């Protein structure tokens, strides 16, 4: 639908009152404004200001959720403070991340990192998930420290390190001392992910070192389906590291 | 979570004394021992199912009938569906051996299960597929295999890394589109030049009102990685419609008819036209101009153009080398006869289900291998984004990014609700 500037005020007013019931049609005008904002910097700034104000307001969860969805597309540094302030709220945290995770600006990453330091439980795991998706190299030390946290958090931290996959991340995973259980499995998965990333970057020797270590450990593991899958990953990884024509 | 002896553990501990100690008596049926047609249980592929609604129950029925399958467990967030699915297994085997799990992770934790079929809403596909790969399971994954463009490479990476057989779940690609596949593969159409397809509607935001969730469904687990939204039966109904009364209608859970039927329709198209290994390099947006509605053109690296929803008046007429399929696909070639190629087919027996089972046994790539499925779905996913942004996009396959379009790249994926992550 084409954007009509005259409808923006009334649409934002309708959004403020929206609570998963009633007429959602006015929201379509905001959708159209987001599309039009791509070629209209003034409209983009106006729209972002209104949406960020909505996130910071006492509007309904549904209204704030909608605003976060739009900020995921057009948000800039302007909306980071409003979004960051919602990261600790159990109702709004995910949708604030929904916007921040996709905003490729340093301020968004920093907001997520700081939330790792201040939050606990599932909300903190959410931050790790978003930093993993961003492959945020500045989060390695935070993630490494959380390998010693509760099991659920440690699994998420290991997963994040596997996605970030820098040499520092691989080192943190290799030196974690977890003998068995879900955290140990997550660490192995993450080490393999690091080795694959090294392979993709042409760091064959570093990749091979990791794969060989995992193959040796897997050789001693019980013959479960999981252990066999890990052995396959490690051994095929060794072959790929030895032969640049090989692939999984 | 029920505590049941695993099938293999049970068969290994074969004393009748041990058998008498389990709470639910296990009847050693003729099928369990092998009856000449059915292999003995110890030689069968041990399977479980995740998501046993409309399509999941259909898939379950096909696997249950397969002589090389021993079906042992189900998982669904709806009690009624879960228990019905369990009862179907027990009825089929004349036993009480099927376990039923609320949480799919409990099913994946069973070491005796070789393979799973997954037929949940699309927002679960990537997380479950990657978890199953890590657990060493092979996977039959219902289409559309992905919800976002970013998920595909991560799923494929897991499948290849852990050496898993992962078959997509479009049975129609090979079975419904022979009227366009055969002329293309026989060479009679010559080099494919352009294609038209009626692509289907995109999914939409869901504004259904809040209702109390019934006790039958674990609503939080149904939503999983998707944004929290209040329960409404129209939000989560598993029917095949896409007009607002099903999860297939809504953007948090599905790409709409564009990817749901699109997995079949684009699947048939790319298979016929030999595009299965390719991804579009750009999508050109043609805005409405007063005389015609908006449409888009996917451009493949080999020059083939796929016009999506192009108005009839703009389509060429009188092209001699043309084949059409009844679901809105027209393929045009240059008419210069090309060398014929033999059309690949399923392995094993019983269509795409048998193909999967045969590949689990032989470790071959299935007909709808995950890589081809992901490439196929790249087309409707990109089309959905272009419709949303109303502008043309250029795709860099190597980096899996749109070129010089930050806003489009933000739509490659979505943050997952805690504690779920890829």
XYZ file of C-alpha atoms in Angstrom:
670
model
C 0.000 0.000 0.000
C 1.366 3.485 -0.793
C 2.443 5.680 2.086
C 0.257 8.656 2.904
C 2.065 11.096 5.259
C -1.259 12.420 6.490
C -2.064 9.096 8.134
C 1.105 8.760 10.205
C -0.141 10.678 13.256
C -3.379 8.736 13.478
C -1.606 5.456 12.817
C 0.875 6.038 15.628
C -2.010 6.921 17.912
C -3.740 3.689 16.927
C -0.522 1.774 17.585
C -0.262 3.215 21.103
C -3.703 1.768 21.860
C -3.169 -1.543 20.094
C -3.324 -4.558 22.401
C -3.810 -7.653 20.217
C -7.407 -6.718 19.707
C -9.396 -4.145 17.797
C -8.521 -2.667 14.456
C -4.961 -3.340 13.313
C -5.510 -1.785 9.885
C -3.780 1.507 10.784
C -0.572 -0.437 11.371
C -0.452 -1.027 7.628
C 0.214 2.692 7.180
C 3.293 2.408 9.397
C 4.453 -0.587 7.362
C 4.157 1.587 4.259
C 6.054 4.394 5.988
C 8.943 2.016 6.711
C 9.174 1.142 3.024
C 8.986 4.788 1.992
C 11.622 5.770 4.566
C 14.280 3.926 2.564
C 14.433 6.855 0.141
C 13.447 9.622 2.555
C 15.939 10.388 5.325
C 13.665 12.916 6.990
C 10.802 10.447 7.146
C 13.170 7.756 8.415
C 14.353 9.988 11.259
C 10.796 11.033 12.143
C 9.562 7.461 12.082
C 12.443 6.110 14.140
C 11.952 8.807 16.760
C 8.284 7.946 17.101
C 8.917 4.211 17.287
C 11.728 4.571 19.815
C 9.465 6.760 21.938
C 6.833 4.026 21.752
C 9.346 1.460 23.029
C 10.274 3.756 25.906
C 6.660 4.519 26.803
C 4.177 2.628 28.940
C 2.346 1.476 25.812
C 1.073 -2.072 25.677
C 3.398 -5.018 25.133
C 1.784 -5.489 21.713
C 2.498 -1.888 20.697
C 6.108 -2.060 21.832
C 6.531 -5.372 20.072
C 5.309 -3.870 16.816
C 7.649 -0.898 17.224
C 10.605 -3.245 17.780
C 9.776 -5.148 14.606
C 9.987 -1.919 12.621
C 13.143 -0.751 14.375
C 14.748 -4.039 13.388
C 14.549 -2.687 9.849
C 15.258 1.034 10.251
C 16.772 1.488 13.723
C 19.966 3.512 14.173
C 21.937 4.760 17.155
C 18.942 6.961 17.950
C 16.824 4.032 19.095
C 19.554 2.041 20.865
C 19.022 3.614 24.320
C 15.287 2.900 24.280
C 15.854 -0.671 23.149
C 18.726 -1.268 25.570
C 16.519 -0.155 28.441
C 14.046 -2.961 27.638
C 16.627 -5.784 27.570
C 16.160 -6.514 31.260
C 12.383 -6.663 31.069
C 11.086 -10.223 30.826
C 8.205 -9.212 28.569
C 10.112 -6.938 26.211
C 13.643 -8.330 26.226
C 13.291 -10.576 23.190
C 11.723 -7.950 20.973
C 14.345 -5.390 21.998
C 16.933 -7.949 20.867
C 14.824 -8.566 17.766
C 15.754 -5.017 16.791
C 19.267 -4.744 18.232
C 20.532 -8.060 16.866
C 19.910 -6.959 13.303
C 21.320 -3.426 13.648
C 24.900 -3.625 12.378
C 26.192 -0.703 14.432
C 28.668 -0.893 17.324
C 26.241 0.733 19.752
C 23.800 -2.153 19.332
C 26.503 -4.730 20.037
C 27.682 -2.811 23.073
C 24.153 -2.710 24.486
C 23.909 -6.484 24.158
C 27.335 -6.989 25.743
C 26.502 -4.812 28.715
C 23.294 -6.731 29.191
C 25.310 -9.956 29.416
C 27.072 -8.426 32.395
C 23.931 -7.252 34.137
C 21.418 -10.025 33.456
C 21.053 -13.639 34.506
C 19.084 -16.688 33.465
C 17.223 -16.940 30.174
C 17.471 -13.222 29.452
C 21.260 -13.464 29.552
C 21.086 -16.521 27.304
C 19.122 -14.374 24.889
C 21.954 -11.856 24.808
C 24.432 -14.657 24.085
C 22.185 -15.848 21.268
C 22.176 -12.407 19.676
C 25.894 -11.853 20.100
C 26.467 -15.274 18.541
C 24.283 -14.351 15.582
C 26.334 -11.165 15.175
C 29.570 -13.155 15.517
C 30.671 -10.491 17.953
C 34.390 -10.979 18.453
C 34.442 -8.537 21.373
C 32.281 -10.947 23.367
C 34.777 -13.785 23.579
C 36.000 -13.052 27.100
C 32.439 -12.674 28.409
C 31.388 -15.951 26.819
C 34.494 -17.724 28.029
C 33.795 -16.655 31.596
C 30.286 -18.074 31.338
C 31.539 -21.549 30.441
C 31.753 -22.033 34.205
C 28.215 -20.766 34.863
C 25.096 -22.915 35.272
C 24.693 -25.607 32.612
C 22.053 -23.826 30.537
C 24.106 -20.643 30.354
C 27.345 -22.518 29.726
C 25.779 -24.382 26.792
C 24.709 -21.055 25.301
C 28.133 -19.520 25.908
C 29.824 -22.442 24.190
C 27.443 -22.105 21.256
C 28.262 -18.425 20.988
C 32.003 -19.095 21.008
C 31.508 -21.647 18.230
C 29.704 -19.084 16.090
C 32.271 -16.353 16.805
C 35.076 -18.819 16.023
C 38.156 -16.667 16.516
C 41.448 -18.229 17.713
C 40.687 -16.744 21.140
C 37.282 -18.415 21.155
C 38.817 -21.744 20.185
C 41.412 -21.405 22.938
C 38.765 -20.665 25.558
C 36.842 -23.766 24.480
C 39.920 -25.969 24.410
C 40.933 -24.999 27.909
C 37.505 -25.399 29.500
C 37.470 -28.328 31.844
C 34.106 -30.054 31.606
C 34.226 -33.817 31.575
C 30.742 -34.850 30.503
C 27.131 -33.834 30.132
C 25.430 -31.234 27.960
C 28.057 -28.543 28.563
C 30.846 -30.870 27.474
C 28.864 -31.783 24.355
C 28.209 -28.132 23.545
C 31.914 -27.397 23.915
C 32.812 -30.180 21.491
C 30.238 -28.895 18.973
C 31.668 -25.410 19.332
C 35.259 -26.590 18.897
C 34.266 -28.355 15.694
C 32.533 -25.190 14.527
C 35.708 -23.212 15.235
C 37.804 -25.722 13.312
C 35.435 -25.536 10.358
C 35.653 -21.761 10.436
C 39.457 -22.001 10.465
C 39.280 -24.337 7.473
C 37.082 -21.887 5.629
C 39.629 -19.154 6.324
C 42.482 -21.345 5.093
C 44.023 -21.945 8.533
C 44.412 -25.663 7.861
C 47.002 -26.488 10.485
C 45.014 -24.839 13.251
C 41.879 -26.629 12.109
C 43.636 -29.968 11.929
C 44.985 -29.597 15.457
C 41.460 -29.178 16.789
C 40.003 -31.984 14.700
C 42.770 -34.386 15.757
C 42.252 -33.588 19.409
C 38.519 -34.195 19.113
C 39.048 -37.405 17.135
C 41.326 -38.679 19.883
C 38.810 -37.820 22.591
C 35.921 -39.289 20.586
C 37.829 -42.505 20.129
C 37.598 -43.097 23.841
C 33.916 -42.209 24.110
C 31.144 -44.804 24.304
C 29.762 -45.939 20.952
C 26.651 -43.808 20.997
C 25.052 -42.191 17.951
C 26.253 -38.847 19.221
C 29.829 -40.115 19.656
C 29.791 -41.583 16.157
C 28.563 -38.278 14.714
C 31.358 -36.415 16.494
C 33.910 -38.906 15.174
C 32.584 -38.365 11.646
C 32.885 -34.604 12.087
C 36.427 -34.843 13.404
C 37.719 -37.397 10.910
C 36.167 -35.747 7.859
C 37.549 -32.484 9.182
C 41.052 -33.952 9.350
C 40.741 -35.113 5.744
C 39.553 -31.697 4.641
C 42.446 -30.066 6.494
C 44.938 -32.375 4.819
C 43.530 -32.086 1.303
C 42.205 -28.829 -0.058
C 40.179 -30.743 -2.633
C 38.293 -32.616 0.074
C 35.037 -31.444 1.510
C 32.490 -32.855 3.875
C 9.251 -37.655 30.449
C 8.357 -41.349 30.394
C 11.034 -43.766 31.450
C 10.934 -46.649 29.048
C 13.477 -49.227 28.090
C 14.917 -48.557 24.678
C 14.002 -51.027 21.977
C 17.553 -52.225 21.480
C 18.276 -52.409 25.148
C 15.132 -54.420 25.564
C 15.932 -56.805 22.749
C 19.466 -57.217 24.009
C 18.328 -58.019 27.530
C 16.251 -60.828 26.158
C 15.477 -62.972 29.149
C 11.837 -63.548 29.876
C 12.513 -62.679 33.495
C 13.643 -59.225 32.426
C 10.612 -58.915 30.185
C 8.300 -59.668 33.054
C 9.692 -56.822 35.128
C 8.747 -53.950 32.802
C 5.494 -52.211 33.557
C 4.053 -52.392 30.058
C 4.213 -55.909 28.631
C 6.030 -56.004 25.306
C 4.600 -58.501 22.873
C 7.184 -60.010 20.559
C 5.167 -59.867 17.355
C 5.970 -61.681 14.139
C 7.043 -58.337 12.719
C 9.508 -57.809 15.537
C 11.162 -61.118 14.684
C 10.939 -60.651 10.920
C 8.364 -62.370 8.786
C 10.134 -62.901 5.505
C 8.966 -59.546 4.114
C 9.717 -57.372 7.092
C 13.315 -57.436 8.312
C 13.856 -58.351 11.959
C 13.539 -55.377 14.281
C 17.263 -55.270 14.924
C 17.867 -54.558 11.211
C 15.263 -51.833 10.847
C 15.698 -48.090 10.933
C 14.466 -46.953 14.338
C 12.412 -43.787 13.936
C 10.618 -41.136 15.907
C 8.395 -38.287 14.817
C 8.333 -34.638 15.934
C 5.226 -32.619 15.158
C 2.360 -35.000 14.566
C -0.391 -32.716 13.304
C -1.875 -32.805 9.826
C 1.235 -33.356 7.736
C 3.163 -35.018 10.520
C 0.513 -37.687 10.991
C 0.502 -38.312 7.254
C 4.279 -38.695 7.254
C 4.042 -40.963 10.265
C 1.587 -43.197 8.430
C 3.971 -43.619 5.518
C 6.930 -44.460 7.741
C 4.846 -46.790 9.888
C 3.946 -48.795 6.803
C 7.517 -49.021 5.608
C 8.831 -52.544 6.263
C 12.326 -51.304 7.063
C 11.164 -48.937 9.809
C 10.644 -49.596 13.505
C 8.777 -46.594 14.870
C 9.306 -46.077 18.597
C 8.580 -42.509 19.738
C 6.577 -39.367 19.100
C 6.812 -35.782 20.304
C 4.247 -33.027 20.096
C 3.340 -30.025 22.229
C -0.355 -30.926 22.012
C -1.419 -33.714 24.348
C -4.210 -34.971 22.112
C -2.057 -35.154 19.008
C 0.825 -36.688 20.925
C -1.301 -39.424 22.430
C -3.125 -40.098 19.168
C 0.189 -40.420 17.378
C 1.463 -42.811 20.031
C -1.724 -44.867 19.803
C -1.400 -45.156 16.030
C 2.054 -46.636 16.455
C 0.944 -49.067 19.124
C -2.049 -50.109 17.029
C 0.152 -50.683 14.012
C 2.537 -52.907 15.954
C 0.000 -54.466 18.291
C 2.111 -53.411 21.251
C 2.473 -50.718 23.885
C 6.031 -49.798 23.069
C 5.787 -46.267 21.646
C 6.980 -43.464 23.903
C 5.356 -40.036 23.818
C 7.303 -36.895 24.677
C 6.191 -33.335 25.159
C 9.696 -31.984 24.526
C 11.491 -32.985 21.325
C 14.837 -32.858 23.149
C 13.827 -35.900 25.170
C 13.170 -37.821 21.980
C 16.480 -36.730 20.453
C 18.290 -37.837 23.615
C 17.385 -41.476 22.944
C 20.398 -43.231 21.553
C 18.376 -46.049 19.995
C 16.667 -43.726 17.502
C 18.387 -43.641 14.105
C 16.209 -41.118 12.326
C 13.423 -38.633 12.905
C 10.799 -36.992 10.776
C 9.996 -33.374 11.597
C 6.725 -31.723 10.630
C 6.435 -28.836 13.042
C 5.648 -25.279 11.965
C 8.539 -23.786 10.032
C 9.912 -21.631 12.848
C 11.148 -24.790 14.560
C 12.807 -26.458 11.578
C 16.319 -25.054 11.878
C 16.712 -25.541 15.627
C 15.362 -29.086 15.556
C 17.346 -30.089 12.477
C 20.632 -28.853 13.883
C 19.933 -30.496 17.257
C 19.098 -33.779 15.532
C 22.292 -33.642 13.476
C 24.330 -33.119 16.636
C 22.577 -36.099 18.200
C 23.576 -38.238 15.229
C 20.090 -38.658 13.761
C 19.145 -38.689 10.102
C 16.234 -36.427 9.283
C 13.195 -36.307 7.022
C 12.251 -32.638 7.246
C 8.940 -31.382 5.973
C 8.993 -28.521 3.530
C 9.499 -25.605 3.528
C 12.755 -26.554 5.159
C 13.722 -23.007 6.161
C 11.975 -19.905 7.462
C 14.813 -17.433 6.840
C 17.677 -17.177 4.379
C 20.257 -17.383 7.159
C 19.006 -20.710 8.486
C 19.761 -22.769 5.392
C 23.567 -22.602 5.443
C 23.646 -23.327 9.183
C 21.428 -26.372 8.757
C 23.460 -27.631 5.818
C 26.692 -27.077 7.730
C 25.381 -29.251 10.580
C 24.167 -31.976 8.226
C 27.456 -32.228 6.358
C 29.598 -31.802 9.465
C 28.024 -34.711 11.310
C 27.547 -36.845 8.209
C 23.759 -36.923 8.363
C 21.238 -37.833 5.689
C 18.726 -34.984 5.551
C 15.873 -35.211 3.096
C 13.496 -32.367 2.481
C 9.829 -33.193 2.445
C 8.352 -32.198 -0.906
C 6.998 -35.369 -2.436
C 5.472 -33.360 -5.290
C 8.676 -32.167 -6.963
C 9.265 -35.489 -8.691
C 5.724 -36.787 -8.711
C 3.634 -33.817 -9.896
C 5.750 -31.909 -12.374
C 6.678 -34.493 -15.007
C 4.775 -32.457 -17.605
C 7.494 -29.810 -17.416
C 10.393 -31.949 -16.201
C 10.367 -34.435 -19.076
C 10.404 -31.897 -21.951
C 13.230 -30.001 -20.255
C 15.370 -33.021 -19.490
C 14.705 -34.669 -22.863
C 16.306 -31.661 -24.547
C 13.325 -30.886 -26.765
C 12.880 -27.437 -25.211
C 16.516 -26.554 -25.808
C 18.239 -24.045 -23.571
C 15.853 -22.660 -20.977
C 15.501 -18.904 -21.398
C 12.648 -17.688 -19.244
C 9.998 -18.939 -16.869
C 6.778 -17.556 -15.485
C 5.340 -18.686 -12.162
C 2.317 -17.738 -10.116
C 4.254 -17.542 -6.876
C 1.575 -17.344 -4.195
C 0.975 -14.853 -1.428
C 3.491 -14.020 1.291
C 2.703 -14.590 4.947
C 1.371 -11.674 6.935
C 1.561 -10.212 10.438
C -0.842 -11.794 12.898
C -3.232 -9.483 14.716
C -5.616 -12.094 16.068
C -7.016 -11.312 19.521
C -5.747 -12.961 22.683
C -7.508 -16.003 24.086
C -6.769 -18.373 26.931
C -4.672 -21.305 25.814
C -6.370 -24.646 26.410
C -4.680 -27.167 28.677
C -4.124 -29.411 25.664
C -1.280 -27.292 24.281
C 2.020 -26.146 25.782
C 1.797 -22.674 24.299
C 5.266 -21.520 25.285
C 6.815 -24.574 23.652
C 4.644 -24.188 20.549
C 5.998 -20.648 20.159
C 9.562 -21.697 20.998
C 11.967 -19.320 19.244
C 9.180 -17.149 17.803
C 8.137 -13.875 19.457
C 5.769 -14.303 22.353
C 2.206 -13.723 21.209
C -1.036 -14.604 22.924
C -2.775 -17.841 22.073
C -5.434 -17.847 19.412
C -6.516 -21.050 17.658
C -6.237 -19.361 14.273
C -2.595 -18.562 14.995
C -1.553 -22.169 15.501
C -4.020 -24.275 13.547
C -2.178 -26.732 11.344
C -4.586 -26.690 8.415
C -3.163 -26.096 4.964
C -4.825 -22.737 4.370
C -2.878 -19.488 4.228
C -5.694 -16.959 4.400
C -5.594 -16.227 8.119
C -6.794 -19.260 10.024
C -3.545 -21.216 10.271
C 0.082 -20.825 11.294
C 0.917 -21.052 7.596
C -0.665 -17.609 7.225
C 1.660 -15.769 9.562
C 5.108 -14.324 9.201
C 6.501 -15.503 12.542
C 5.904 -19.155 11.658
C 5.785 -19.416 7.876
C 6.530 -17.742 4.588
C 2.884 -18.223 3.606
C 1.741 -19.881 0.428
C 4.834 -18.383 -1.212
C 7.126 -20.844 0.588
C 4.616 -23.516 1.595
C 3.289 -24.356 -1.853
C 6.345 -22.600 -3.174
C 8.532 -25.430 -1.898
C 6.647 -27.653 -4.343
C 6.137 -25.162 -7.146
C 9.581 -23.580 -7.131
C 10.894 -27.083 -6.456
C 9.299 -28.414 -9.635
C 10.463 -25.373 -11.564
C 14.123 -25.460 -10.536
C 14.262 -29.235 -10.955
C 12.803 -29.023 -14.458
C 15.006 -26.120 -15.486
C 18.211 -27.522 -14.012
C 18.564 -24.749 -11.428
C 18.802 -26.957 -8.353
C 22.447 -26.094 -7.750
C 21.912 -22.385 -8.220
C 20.621 -19.440 -6.267
C 19.286 -16.272 -7.889
C 21.910 -13.555 -8.294
C 19.352 -10.761 -8.235
C 15.692 -9.990 -7.936
C 14.293 -7.161 -10.025
C 11.235 -5.402 -8.665
C 8.755 -4.094 -11.204
C 6.422 -1.690 -9.408
C 2.817 -1.300 -10.429
C 2.516 1.392 -13.069
C -1.197 1.917 -13.398
C -1.593 -0.513 -16.249
C -0.349 -3.588 -14.428
C 0.212 -4.917 -10.940
C 3.668 -5.149 -9.392
C 5.743 -8.256 -10.011
C 9.337 -9.432 -9.641
C 11.920 -11.256 -11.727
C 14.473 -13.628 -10.257
C 17.641 -13.673 -12.347
C 19.831 -16.771 -12.137
C 23.594 -16.680 -12.811
C 23.140 -18.623 -16.066
C 20.824 -15.928 -17.387
C 17.526 -17.712 -16.818
C 14.840 -15.260 -15.739
C 11.977 -16.398 -13.533
C 9.132 -13.910 -13.657
C 6.994 -14.137 -10.562
C 3.346 -13.084 -10.932
C 4.055 -11.236 -14.168
C 0.776 -9.929 -15.559
C -0.531 -11.931 -18.476
C -0.403 -8.919 -20.788
C 3.357 -8.624 -20.317
C 4.134 -12.255 -21.087
C 5.460 -13.166 -24.516
C 3.111 -14.933 -26.858
C 3.724 -17.285 -29.718
C 6.881 -18.852 -28.327
C 7.178 -22.214 -30.017
C 9.264 -24.012 -27.389
C 7.041 -23.739 -24.344
C 5.770 -26.122 -21.692
C 3.306 -25.364 -18.942
C 2.219 -26.860 -15.668
C -1.277 -26.467 -14.294
C -0.152 -24.735 -11.110
C 0.903 -21.608 -12.953
C 4.324 -22.444 -14.377
C 5.389 -21.785 -17.978
C 8.899 -22.607 -19.154
C 10.290 -21.313 -22.423
C 13.327 -22.587 -24.281
C 15.212 -21.537 -27.373
C 13.908 -24.576 -29.250
C 17.395 -25.675 -30.288
C 17.369 -29.346 -29.381
C 19.818 -30.170 -26.603
C 21.325 -33.462 -25.507
C 18.838 -35.515 -23.493
C 19.578 -36.360 -19.888
C 18.004 -39.085 -17.780
C 15.724 -37.812 -15.046
C 16.939 -38.799 -11.586
C 14.498 -40.655 -9.416
C 13.911 -41.959 -5.938
C 15.871 -44.796 -4.467
C 14.192 -47.642 -2.632
C 10.431 -48.028 -2.649
C 7.464 -45.930 -1.545
C 8.320 -42.610 -3.075
C 10.203 -39.930 -1.211
C 9.724 -41.738 2.114
C 11.342 -44.887 0.778
C 14.046 -42.764 -0.827
C 14.914 -41.379 2.588
C 14.969 -44.801 4.241
C 17.129 -46.241 1.476
C 19.559 -43.357 1.838
C 19.701 -43.810 5.607
C 20.740 -47.400 4.975
C 23.205 -46.707 2.162
C 24.414 -43.238 3.255
C 23.638 -41.699 -0.129
C 22.228 -38.238 -0.736
C 18.432 -38.358 -1.001
C 16.436 -37.030 -3.942
C 15.505 -33.853 -2.070
C 18.833 -33.427 -0.376
C 18.909 -30.487 1.996
C 21.297 -28.497 -0.195
C 18.957 -28.516 -3.179
C 16.005 -27.737 -0.940
C 17.813 -24.720 0.472
C 18.785 -23.501 -2.982
C 15.191 -23.928 -4.111
C 13.798 -21.947 -1.206
C 16.250 -19.113 -1.715
C 14.024 -18.001 -4.578
C 10.728 -17.583 -2.699
C 12.503 -16.195 0.357
C 14.131 -13.486 -1.764
C 10.870 -12.801 -3.509
C 9.179 -12.344 -0.144
C 11.784 -9.771 0.889
C 11.539 -7.872 -2.392
C 7.782 -7.694 -2.022
C 8.236 -6.363 1.479
C 10.862 -3.771 0.557
C 9.432 -2.944 -2.880
C 12.836 -2.593 -4.495
C 15.336 -4.673 -6.430
C 18.043 -6.647 -4.621
C 21.355 -8.159 -5.646
C 22.514 -11.366 -3.939
C 26.108 -12.414 -3.268
C 25.935 -16.173 -2.895
C 29.478 -16.453 -1.536
C 28.790 -14.198 1.434
C 25.059 -14.958 1.629
C 24.381 -11.227 1.792
C 22.508 -8.701 -0.277
C 24.858 -6.235 -1.935
C 24.833 -2.689 -0.523
C 21.488 -3.005 1.202
C 21.747 -3.012 4.984
C 18.002 -3.026 5.446
C 17.575 -6.134 3.321
C 20.419 -7.844 5.159
C 18.641 -7.178 8.431
C 15.837 -9.379 7.124
C 18.093 -12.363 6.483
C 17.286 -13.697 9.934
C 15.449 -12.946 13.176
C 16.480 -12.960 16.818
C 15.207 -16.080 18.520
C 13.274 -15.900 21.763
C 15.294 -16.991 24.756
C 16.437 -19.561 25.616
C 16.429 -20.821 22.024
C 19.390 -20.169 19.760
C 20.957 -21.562 16.618
